[in-house]
mmCIF file of N, CA and C in Angstrom:
data_model
loop_
_atom_site.group_PDB
_atom_site.id
_atom_site.type_symbol
_atom_site.label_atom_id
_atom_site.label_comp_id
_atom_site.label_asym_id
_atom_site.label_seq_id
_atom_site.Cartn_x
_atom_site.Cartn_y
_atom_site.Cartn_z
ATOM 1 N N MET A 1 34.274 -96.766 -106.337
ATOM 2 C CA MET A 1 32.912 -96.769 -106.825
ATOM 3 C C MET A 1 31.969 -97.301 -105.744
ATOM 4 N N ILE A 2 32.393 -98.350 -105.043
ATOM 5 C CA ILE A 2 31.572 -98.910 -103.962
ATOM 6 C C ILE A 2 31.455 -97.894 -102.826
ATOM 7 N N ALA A 3 32.530 -97.173 -102.560
ATOM 8 C CA ALA A 3 32.494 -96.177 -101.489
ATOM 9 C C ALA A 3 31.522 -95.054 -101.834
ATOM 10 N N GLY A 4 31.493 -94.637 -103.086
ATOM 11 C CA GLY A 4 30.557 -93.589 -103.509
ATOM 12 C C GLY A 4 29.112 -94.041 -103.372
ATOM 13 N N LEU A 5 28.832 -95.268 -103.810
ATOM 14 C CA LEU A 5 27.479 -95.812 -103.675
ATOM 15 C C LEU A 5 27.109 -95.963 -102.208
ATOM 16 N N SER A 6 28.063 -96.390 -101.396
ATOM 17 C CA SER A 6 27.798 -96.545 -99.960
ATOM 18 C C SER A 6 27.442 -95.208 -99.320
ATOM 19 N N LEU A 7 28.136 -94.158 -99.696
ATOM 20 C CA LEU A 7 27.832 -92.841 -99.132
ATOM 21 C C LEU A 7 26.457 -92.351 -99.589
ATOM 22 N N ILE A 8 26.121 -92.576 -100.842
ATOM 23 C CA ILE A 8 24.800 -92.180 -101.346
ATOM 24 C C ILE A 8 23.704 -92.919 -100.580
ATOM 25 N N LEU A 9 23.881 -94.228 -100.412
ATOM 26 C CA LEU A 9 22.878 -95.014 -99.695
ATOM 27 C C LEU A 9 22.838 -94.677 -98.209
ATOM 28 N N LEU A 10 23.988 -94.358 -97.628
ATOM 29 C CA LEU A 10 24.023 -93.960 -96.216
ATOM 30 C C LEU A 10 23.268 -92.655 -96.001
ATOM 31 N N CYS A 11 23.459 -91.699 -96.899
ATOM 32 C CA CYS A 11 22.723 -90.436 -96.799
ATOM 33 C C CYS A 11 21.225 -90.677 -96.939
ATOM 34 N N GLN A 12 20.852 -91.571 -97.837
ATOM 35 C CA GLN A 12 19.439 -91.896 -98.008
ATOM 36 C C GLN A 12 18.887 -92.553 -96.745
ATOM 37 N N LEU A 13 19.661 -93.437 -96.136
ATOM 38 C CA LEU A 13 19.236 -94.106 -94.908
ATOM 39 C C LEU A 13 19.067 -93.108 -93.771
ATOM 40 N N VAL A 14 20.009 -92.189 -93.625
ATOM 41 C CA VAL A 14 19.921 -91.177 -92.572
ATOM 42 C C VAL A 14 18.683 -90.303 -92.788
ATOM 43 N N GLY A 15 18.449 -89.894 -94.024
ATOM 44 C CA GLY A 15 17.262 -89.095 -94.325
ATOM 45 C C GLY A 15 15.981 -89.837 -94.010
ATOM 46 N N GLU A 16 15.929 -91.105 -94.371
ATOM 47 C CA GLU A 16 14.737 -91.921 -94.106
ATOM 48 C C GLU A 16 14.521 -92.096 -92.602
ATOM 49 N N ALA A 17 15.601 -92.325 -91.854
ATOM 50 C CA ALA A 17 15.485 -92.502 -90.403
ATOM 51 C C ALA A 17 14.991 -91.221 -89.735
ATOM 52 N N ILE A 18 15.495 -90.078 -90.169
ATOM 53 C CA ILE A 18 15.071 -88.808 -89.568
ATOM 54 C C ILE A 18 13.610 -88.522 -89.898
ATOM 55 N N VAL A 19 13.220 -88.735 -91.145
ATOM 56 C CA VAL A 19 11.836 -88.460 -91.552
ATOM 57 C C VAL A 19 10.863 -89.355 -90.791
ATOM 58 N N ARG A 20 11.196 -90.637 -90.666
ATOM 59 C CA ARG A 20 10.295 -91.546 -89.947
ATOM 60 C C ARG A 20 10.321 -91.286 -88.444
ATOM 61 N N GLY A 21 11.497 -90.944 -87.919
ATOM 62 C CA GLY A 21 11.611 -90.705 -86.485
ATOM 63 C C GLY A 21 10.904 -89.444 -86.035
ATOM 64 N N VAL A 22 11.017 -88.388 -86.824
ATOM 65 C CA VAL A 22 10.421 -87.109 -86.463
ATOM 66 C C VAL A 22 8.993 -86.993 -87.003
ATOM 67 N N GLY A 23 8.693 -87.748 -88.044
ATOM 68 C CA GLY A 23 7.361 -87.695 -88.646
ATOM 69 C C GLY A 23 7.195 -86.547 -89.620
ATOM 70 N N LEU A 24 8.257 -86.219 -90.347
ATOM 71 C CA LEU A 24 8.192 -85.130 -91.322
ATOM 72 C C LEU A 24 7.359 -85.552 -92.529
ATOM 73 N N PRO A 25 6.593 -84.636 -93.102
ATOM 74 C CA PRO A 25 5.767 -84.986 -94.269
ATOM 75 C C PRO A 25 6.533 -84.848 -95.580
ATOM 76 N N MET A 26 7.635 -85.565 -95.710
ATOM 77 C CA MET A 26 8.424 -85.522 -96.934
ATOM 78 C C MET A 26 9.118 -86.867 -97.117
ATOM 79 N N PRO A 27 9.517 -87.206 -98.335
ATOM 80 C CA PRO A 27 10.220 -88.467 -98.551
ATOM 81 C C PRO A 27 11.612 -88.436 -97.915
ATOM 82 N N GLY A 28 11.986 -89.529 -97.290
ATOM 83 C CA GLY A 28 13.297 -89.625 -96.658
ATOM 84 C C GLY A 28 14.461 -89.463 -97.622
ATOM 85 N N PRO A 29 14.401 -90.063 -98.821
ATOM 86 C CA PRO A 29 15.517 -89.889 -99.750
ATOM 87 C C PRO A 29 15.752 -88.444 -100.171
ATOM 88 N N VAL A 30 14.704 -87.618 -100.160
ATOM 89 C CA VAL A 30 14.890 -86.202 -100.498
ATOM 90 C C VAL A 30 15.747 -85.534 -99.436
ATOM 91 N N LEU A 31 15.462 -85.807 -98.167
ATOM 92 C CA LEU A 31 16.272 -85.263 -97.087
ATOM 93 C C LEU A 31 17.687 -85.832 -97.143
ATOM 94 N N GLY A 32 17.802 -87.111 -97.474
ATOM 95 C CA GLY A 32 19.116 -87.730 -97.606
ATOM 96 C C GLY A 32 19.950 -87.101 -98.708
ATOM 97 N N MET A 33 19.334 -86.790 -99.833
ATOM 98 C CA MET A 33 20.074 -86.151 -100.908
ATOM 99 C C MET A 33 20.439 -84.717 -100.553
ATOM 100 N N ALA A 34 19.625 -84.077 -99.713
ATOM 101 C CA ALA A 34 19.999 -82.747 -99.219
ATOM 102 C C ALA A 34 21.244 -82.852 -98.331
ATOM 103 N N PHE A 35 21.308 -83.904 -97.509
ATOM 104 C CA PHE A 35 22.508 -84.139 -96.702
ATOM 105 C C PHE A 35 23.721 -84.398 -97.587
ATOM 106 N N LEU A 36 23.526 -85.174 -98.645
ATOM 107 C CA LEU A 36 24.630 -85.456 -99.554
ATOM 108 C C LEU A 36 25.101 -84.173 -100.239
ATOM 109 N N LEU A 37 24.172 -83.336 -100.652
ATOM 110 C CA LEU A 37 24.538 -82.057 -101.256
ATOM 111 C C LEU A 37 25.319 -81.207 -100.263
ATOM 112 N N LEU A 38 24.864 -81.170 -99.032
ATOM 113 C CA LEU A 38 25.570 -80.411 -97.997
ATOM 114 C C LEU A 38 26.981 -80.950 -97.790
ATOM 115 N N LEU A 39 27.120 -82.270 -97.774
ATOM 116 C CA LEU A 39 28.458 -82.878 -97.654
ATOM 117 C C LEU A 39 29.355 -82.492 -98.814
ATOM 118 N N LEU A 40 28.820 -82.550 -100.015
ATOM 119 C CA LEU A 40 29.626 -82.224 -101.192
ATOM 120 C C LEU A 40 30.006 -80.751 -101.230
ATOM 121 N N LEU A 41 29.120 -79.884 -100.764
ATOM 122 C CA LEU A 41 29.443 -78.455 -100.748
ATOM 123 C C LEU A 41 30.465 -78.111 -99.672
ATOM 124 N N THR A 42 30.367 -78.769 -98.515
ATOM 125 C CA THR A 42 31.308 -78.475 -97.429
ATOM 126 C C THR A 42 32.642 -79.177 -97.628
ATOM 127 N N ARG A 43 32.679 -80.185 -98.470
ATOM 128 C CA ARG A 43 33.923 -80.911 -98.735
ATOM 129 C C ARG A 43 35.016 -79.978 -99.249
ATOM 130 N N ASP A 44 34.641 -79.001 -100.023
ATOM 131 C CA ASP A 44 35.626 -78.101 -100.612
ATOM 132 C C ASP A 44 36.198 -77.114 -99.599
ATOM 133 N N HIS A 45 35.525 -76.944 -98.472
ATOM 134 C CA HIS A 45 35.975 -75.975 -97.474
ATOM 135 C C HIS A 45 36.722 -76.603 -96.308
ATOM 136 N N PHE A 46 36.542 -77.904 -96.072
ATOM 137 C CA PHE A 46 37.179 -78.574 -94.947
ATOM 138 C C PHE A 46 38.000 -79.750 -95.454
ATOM 139 N N THR A 47 39.297 -79.720 -95.177
ATOM 140 C CA THR A 47 40.169 -80.791 -95.664
ATOM 141 C C THR A 47 39.878 -82.117 -94.977
ATOM 142 N N ALA A 48 39.305 -82.092 -93.783
ATOM 143 C CA ALA A 48 38.991 -83.335 -93.082
ATOM 144 C C ALA A 48 37.930 -84.151 -93.823
ATOM 145 N N LEU A 49 37.101 -83.497 -94.618
ATOM 146 C CA LEU A 49 36.060 -84.202 -95.369
ATOM 147 C C LEU A 49 36.551 -84.762 -96.699
ATOM 148 N N ARG A 50 37.776 -84.450 -97.081
ATOM 149 C CA ARG A 50 38.289 -84.910 -98.379
ATOM 150 C C ARG A 50 38.934 -86.286 -98.270
ATOM 151 N N ARG A 51 38.312 -87.161 -97.535
ATOM 152 C CA ARG A 51 38.820 -88.523 -97.362
ATOM 153 C C ARG A 51 37.718 -89.508 -97.702
ATOM 154 N N GLY A 52 38.107 -90.741 -97.904
ATOM 155 C CA GLY A 52 37.126 -91.789 -98.170
ATOM 156 C C GLY A 52 36.386 -91.554 -99.471
ATOM 157 N N PRO A 53 35.071 -91.732 -99.443
ATOM 158 C CA PRO A 53 34.293 -91.607 -100.680
ATOM 159 C C PRO A 53 34.180 -90.173 -101.187
ATOM 160 N N LEU A 54 34.547 -89.196 -100.358
ATOM 161 C CA LEU A 54 34.459 -87.809 -100.803
ATOM 162 C C LEU A 54 35.718 -87.344 -101.523
ATOM 163 N N GLN A 55 36.701 -88.209 -101.661
ATOM 164 C CA GLN A 55 37.908 -87.823 -102.378
ATOM 165 C C GLN A 55 37.858 -88.369 -103.806
ATOM 166 N N ASN A 56 38.585 -87.745 -104.674
ATOM 167 C CA ASN A 56 38.734 -88.195 -106.062
ATOM 168 C C ASN A 56 37.411 -88.342 -106.809
ATOM 169 N N ASP A 57 36.413 -87.556 -106.475
ATOM 170 C CA ASP A 57 35.129 -87.541 -107.191
ATOM 171 C C ASP A 57 34.448 -88.900 -107.252
ATOM 172 N N ALA A 58 34.551 -89.703 -106.181
ATOM 173 C CA ALA A 58 33.929 -91.034 -106.173
ATOM 174 C C ALA A 58 32.405 -90.931 -106.211
ATOM 175 N N VAL A 59 31.839 -89.968 -105.502
ATOM 176 C CA VAL A 59 30.380 -89.817 -105.483
ATOM 177 C C VAL A 59 29.886 -89.337 -106.849
ATOM 178 N N GLU A 60 30.622 -88.402 -107.440
ATOM 179 C CA GLU A 60 30.221 -87.903 -108.755
ATOM 180 C C GLU A 60 30.275 -88.999 -109.810
ATOM 181 N N THR A 61 31.316 -89.827 -109.760
ATOM 182 C CA THR A 61 31.451 -90.934 -110.710
ATOM 183 C C THR A 61 30.302 -91.925 -110.543
ATOM 184 N N MET A 62 29.972 -92.241 -109.296
ATOM 185 C CA MET A 62 28.875 -93.173 -109.047
ATOM 186 C C MET A 62 27.543 -92.567 -109.481
ATOM 187 N N GLY A 63 27.367 -91.278 -109.258
ATOM 188 C CA GLY A 63 26.144 -90.604 -109.691
ATOM 189 C C GLY A 63 25.975 -90.654 -111.199
ATOM 190 N N ARG A 64 27.075 -90.414 -111.932
ATOM 191 C CA ARG A 64 27.004 -90.504 -113.401
ATOM 192 C C ARG A 64 26.661 -91.922 -113.845
ATOM 193 N N SER A 65 27.224 -92.898 -113.164
ATOM 194 C CA SER A 65 26.944 -94.292 -113.508
ATOM 195 C C SER A 65 25.474 -94.631 -113.257
ATOM 196 N N LEU A 66 24.934 -94.174 -112.133
ATOM 197 C CA LEU A 66 23.521 -94.424 -111.841
ATOM 198 C C LEU A 66 22.616 -93.737 -112.861
ATOM 199 N N LEU A 67 22.963 -92.510 -113.228
ATOM 200 C CA LEU A 67 22.153 -91.801 -114.225
ATOM 201 C C LEU A 67 22.224 -92.475 -115.590
ATOM 202 N N GLY A 68 23.364 -93.088 -115.888
ATOM 203 C CA GLY A 68 23.503 -93.795 -117.159
ATOM 204 C C GLY A 68 22.584 -95.003 -117.265
ATOM 205 N N HIS A 69 22.204 -95.568 -116.118
ATOM 206 C CA HIS A 69 21.336 -96.754 -116.102
ATOM 207 C C HIS A 69 19.952 -96.444 -115.533
ATOM 208 N N LEU A 70 19.573 -95.172 -115.573
ATOM 209 C CA LEU A 70 18.295 -94.749 -114.995
ATOM 210 C C LEU A 70 17.106 -95.410 -115.684
ATOM 211 N N SER A 71 17.232 -95.723 -116.947
ATOM 212 C CA SER A 71 16.104 -96.323 -117.666
ATOM 213 C C SER A 71 15.715 -97.676 -117.088
ATOM 214 N N LEU A 72 16.634 -98.347 -116.409
ATOM 215 C CA LEU A 72 16.303 -99.629 -115.784
ATOM 216 C C LEU A 72 15.266 -99.471 -114.676
ATOM 217 N N MET A 73 15.172 -98.278 -114.105
ATOM 218 C CA MET A 73 14.220 -98.053 -113.022
ATOM 219 C C MET A 73 12.771 -98.062 -113.511
ATOM 220 N N PHE A 74 12.562 -97.941 -114.817
ATOM 221 C CA PHE A 74 11.210 -97.932 -115.359
ATOM 222 C C PHE A 74 10.699 -99.338 -115.667
ATOM 223 N N ILE A 75 11.551 -100.334 -115.591
ATOM 224 C CA ILE A 75 11.131 -101.709 -115.891
ATOM 225 C C ILE A 75 10.052 -102.190 -114.920
ATOM 226 N N PRO A 76 10.209 -102.020 -113.588
ATOM 227 C CA PRO A 76 9.133 -102.478 -112.697
ATOM 228 C C PRO A 76 7.797 -101.785 -112.964
ATOM 229 N N ALA A 77 7.819 -100.506 -113.292
ATOM 230 C CA ALA A 77 6.571 -99.807 -113.593
ATOM 231 C C ALA A 77 5.930 -100.369 -114.860
ATOM 232 N N GLY A 78 6.755 -100.643 -115.866
ATOM 233 C CA GLY A 78 6.227 -101.227 -117.099
ATOM 234 C C GLY A 78 5.643 -102.607 -116.878
ATOM 235 N N VAL A 79 6.292 -103.409 -116.057
ATOM 236 C CA VAL A 79 5.778 -104.743 -115.734
ATOM 237 C C VAL A 79 4.450 -104.630 -114.996
ATOM 238 N N GLY A 80 4.346 -103.652 -114.091
ATOM 239 C CA GLY A 80 3.098 -103.448 -113.362
ATOM 240 C C GLY A 80 1.956 -103.063 -114.283
ATOM 241 N N VAL A 81 2.238 -102.224 -115.275
ATOM 242 C CA VAL A 81 1.196 -101.823 -116.232
ATOM 243 C C VAL A 81 0.753 -103.025 -117.063
ATOM 244 N N VAL A 82 1.710 -103.822 -117.505
ATOM 245 C CA VAL A 82 1.357 -104.993 -118.305
ATOM 246 C C VAL A 82 0.575 -105.997 -117.466
ATOM 247 N N LYS A 83 0.950 -106.130 -116.195
ATOM 248 C CA LYS A 83 0.258 -107.071 -115.311
ATOM 249 C C LYS A 83 -1.199 -106.645 -115.085
ATOM 250 N N LYS A 84 -1.448 -105.359 -115.043
ATOM 251 C CA LYS A 84 -2.800 -104.838 -114.821
ATOM 252 C C LYS A 84 -3.400 -104.267 -116.108
ATOM 253 N N LEU A 85 -3.037 -104.845 -117.235
ATOM 254 C CA LEU A 85 -3.489 -104.341 -118.524
ATOM 255 C C LEU A 85 -5.012 -104.372 -118.655
ATOM 256 N N ASP A 86 -5.655 -105.329 -118.025
ATOM 257 C CA ASP A 86 -7.113 -105.391 -118.085
ATOM 258 C C ASP A 86 -7.746 -104.158 -117.439
ATOM 259 N N LEU A 87 -7.157 -103.669 -116.345
ATOM 260 C CA LEU A 87 -7.660 -102.446 -115.720
ATOM 261 C C LEU A 87 -7.397 -101.220 -116.589
ATOM 262 N N VAL A 88 -6.248 -101.207 -117.248
ATOM 263 C CA VAL A 88 -5.921 -100.084 -118.128
ATOM 264 C C VAL A 88 -6.904 -100.032 -119.288
ATOM 265 N N ILE A 89 -7.245 -101.170 -119.845
ATOM 266 C CA ILE A 89 -8.202 -101.216 -120.952
ATOM 267 C C ILE A 89 -9.600 -100.829 -120.462
ATOM 268 N N GLU A 90 -9.975 -101.326 -119.298
ATOM 269 C CA GLU A 90 -11.306 -101.048 -118.749
ATOM 270 C C GLU A 90 -11.500 -99.557 -118.442
ATOM 271 N N HIS A 91 -10.469 -98.935 -117.895
ATOM 272 C CA HIS A 91 -10.567 -97.527 -117.499
ATOM 273 C C HIS A 91 -9.736 -96.627 -118.407
ATOM 274 N N GLY A 92 -9.478 -97.072 -119.627
ATOM 275 C CA GLY A 92 -8.616 -96.334 -120.545
ATOM 276 C C GLY A 92 -9.108 -94.928 -120.859
ATOM 277 N N ALA A 93 -10.418 -94.775 -121.074
ATOM 278 C CA ALA A 93 -10.956 -93.456 -121.405
ATOM 279 C C ALA A 93 -10.779 -92.492 -120.241
ATOM 280 N N ALA A 94 -11.032 -92.964 -119.018
ATOM 281 C CA ALA A 94 -10.871 -92.101 -117.842
ATOM 282 C C ALA A 94 -9.409 -91.737 -117.633
ATOM 283 N N ILE A 95 -8.529 -92.698 -117.841
ATOM 284 C CA ILE A 95 -7.093 -92.429 -117.698
ATOM 285 C C ILE A 95 -6.647 -91.406 -118.732
ATOM 286 N N LEU A 96 -7.063 -91.577 -119.971
ATOM 287 C CA LEU A 96 -6.700 -90.648 -121.039
ATOM 288 C C LEU A 96 -7.244 -89.248 -120.778
ATOM 289 N N LEU A 97 -8.496 -89.166 -120.325
ATOM 290 C CA LEU A 97 -9.088 -87.874 -120.008
ATOM 291 C C LEU A 97 -8.349 -87.196 -118.849
ATOM 292 N N THR A 98 -8.021 -87.954 -117.815
ATOM 293 C CA THR A 98 -7.309 -87.399 -116.662
ATOM 294 C C THR A 98 -5.921 -86.914 -117.053
ATOM 295 N N LEU A 99 -5.202 -87.713 -117.839
ATOM 296 C CA LEU A 99 -3.863 -87.306 -118.276
ATOM 297 C C LEU A 99 -3.923 -86.057 -119.158
ATOM 298 N N SER A 100 -4.889 -86.019 -120.054
ATOM 299 C CA SER A 100 -5.021 -84.845 -120.932
ATOM 300 C C SER A 100 -5.348 -83.594 -120.127
ATOM 301 N N ALA A 101 -6.285 -83.706 -119.192
ATOM 302 C CA ALA A 101 -6.652 -82.551 -118.376
ATOM 303 C C ALA A 101 -5.478 -82.089 -117.520
ATOM 304 N N SER A 102 -4.708 -83.029 -116.970
ATOM 305 C CA SER A 102 -3.575 -82.626 -116.128
ATOM 306 C C SER A 102 -2.491 -81.936 -116.954
ATOM 307 N N VAL A 103 -2.298 -82.354 -118.190
ATOM 308 C CA VAL A 103 -1.322 -81.692 -119.053
ATOM 309 C C VAL A 103 -1.766 -80.263 -119.361
ATOM 310 N N VAL A 104 -3.035 -80.100 -119.698
ATOM 311 C CA VAL A 104 -3.544 -78.764 -120.016
ATOM 312 C C VAL A 104 -3.470 -77.857 -118.785
ATOM 313 N N ILE A 105 -3.870 -78.352 -117.628
ATOM 314 C CA ILE A 105 -3.820 -77.551 -116.398
ATOM 315 C C ILE A 105 -2.374 -77.181 -116.062
ATOM 316 N N THR A 106 -1.463 -78.127 -116.206
ATOM 317 C CA THR A 106 -0.052 -77.850 -115.931
ATOM 318 C C THR A 106 0.486 -76.772 -116.859
ATOM 319 N N LEU A 107 0.163 -76.861 -118.130
ATOM 320 C CA LEU A 107 0.611 -75.840 -119.074
ATOM 321 C C LEU A 107 0.031 -74.466 -118.747
ATOM 322 N N LEU A 108 -1.241 -74.411 -118.397
ATOM 323 C CA LEU A 108 -1.860 -73.129 -118.047
ATOM 324 C C LEU A 108 -1.237 -72.522 -116.787
ATOM 325 N N VAL A 109 -0.994 -73.342 -115.783
ATOM 326 C CA VAL A 109 -0.363 -72.841 -114.556
ATOM 327 C C VAL A 109 1.059 -72.373 -114.842
ATOM 328 N N THR A 110 1.784 -73.094 -115.682
ATOM 329 C CA THR A 110 3.151 -72.704 -116.027
ATOM 330 C C THR A 110 3.170 -71.372 -116.760
ATOM 331 N N VAL A 111 2.293 -71.207 -117.733
ATOM 332 C CA VAL A 111 2.232 -69.942 -118.486
ATOM 333 C C VAL A 111 1.833 -68.797 -117.562
ATOM 334 N N THR A 112 0.858 -69.012 -116.712
ATOM 335 C CA THR A 112 0.426 -67.968 -115.778
ATOM 336 C C THR A 112 1.553 -67.576 -114.834
ATOM 337 N N THR A 113 2.268 -68.554 -114.327
ATOM 338 C CA THR A 113 3.400 -68.274 -113.441
ATOM 339 C C THR A 113 4.487 -67.503 -114.175
ATOM 340 N N PHE A 114 4.794 -67.922 -115.388
ATOM 341 C CA PHE A 114 5.806 -67.225 -116.172
ATOM 342 C C PHE A 114 5.408 -65.778 -116.419
ATOM 343 N N LEU A 115 4.164 -65.545 -116.798
ATOM 344 C CA LEU A 115 3.707 -64.178 -117.052
ATOM 345 C C LEU A 115 3.742 -63.325 -115.786
ATOM 346 N N ALA A 116 3.365 -63.912 -114.655
ATOM 347 C CA ALA A 116 3.388 -63.159 -113.395
ATOM 348 C C ALA A 116 4.814 -62.797 -112.994
ATOM 349 N N VAL A 117 5.725 -63.730 -113.122
ATOM 350 C CA VAL A 117 7.129 -63.451 -112.784
ATOM 351 C C VAL A 117 7.707 -62.439 -113.753
ATOM 352 N N ASN A 118 7.367 -62.546 -115.018
ATOM 353 C CA ASN A 118 7.843 -61.593 -116.017
ATOM 354 C C ASN A 118 7.367 -60.178 -115.694
ATOM 355 N N ARG A 119 6.104 -60.034 -115.288
ATOM 356 C CA ARG A 119 5.579 -58.714 -114.910
ATOM 357 C C ARG A 119 6.288 -58.172 -113.672
ATOM 358 N N LEU A 120 6.509 -59.030 -112.685
ATOM 359 C CA LEU A 120 7.197 -58.595 -111.465
ATOM 360 C C LEU A 120 8.626 -58.148 -111.761
ATOM 361 N N LEU A 121 9.302 -58.877 -112.621
ATOM 362 C CA LEU A 121 10.672 -58.519 -112.957
ATOM 363 C C LEU A 121 10.732 -57.241 -113.789
ATOM 364 N N SER A 122 9.764 -57.058 -114.669
ATOM 365 C CA SER A 122 9.777 -55.840 -115.489
ATOM 366 C C SER A 122 9.463 -54.602 -114.653
ATOM 367 N N ARG A 123 8.676 -54.735 -113.595
ATOM 368 C CA ARG A 123 8.390 -53.626 -112.703
ATOM 369 C C ARG A 123 9.598 -53.255 -111.866
ATOM 370 N N SER A 124 10.375 -54.248 -111.465
ATOM 371 C CA SER A 124 11.507 -53.986 -110.561
ATOM 372 C C SER A 124 12.720 -53.429 -111.292
ATOM 373 N N GLN A 125 12.760 -53.535 -112.609
ATOM 374 C CA GLN A 125 13.902 -53.008 -113.360
ATOM 375 C C GLN A 125 13.693 -51.528 -113.630
ATOM 376 N N PRO A 126 14.745 -50.718 -113.381
ATOM 377 C CA PRO A 126 14.584 -49.286 -113.638
ATOM 378 C C PRO A 126 14.516 -49.007 -115.133
ATOM 379 N N ALA A 127 13.770 -47.988 -115.476
ATOM 380 C CA ALA A 127 13.661 -47.582 -116.890
ATOM 381 C C ALA A 127 14.945 -46.909 -117.342
ATOM 382 N N PRO A 128 15.395 -47.160 -118.591
ATOM 383 C CA PRO A 128 16.656 -46.568 -119.076
ATOM 384 C C PRO A 128 16.541 -45.105 -119.376
#
């Protein structure tokens, strides 16, 4: 389990180092998880990679464990909201309006995208 967590964190560290070193406009952990995905996909093709944390599903087990405790990651955000509750109350109407507008815009963009893809797919399918 420790080996799986170590590999996950190592991939995140490598991604962060590359992003900061090269100056890529993306989060380092995203690149790190792409490296981890690449490792997991190539593990099945190369026996040399089936050692250490990549053997016996150690990374998968650790991933399931982390996902099982994902709700703990929201505690700092909740504490921050409670700490700044006076600002939330002061700007509550603006926050509510912004959240409502973003939900409506997101739904409209999603429906438009779905309809456009549906039309493209229906055009590309031959008629029976």
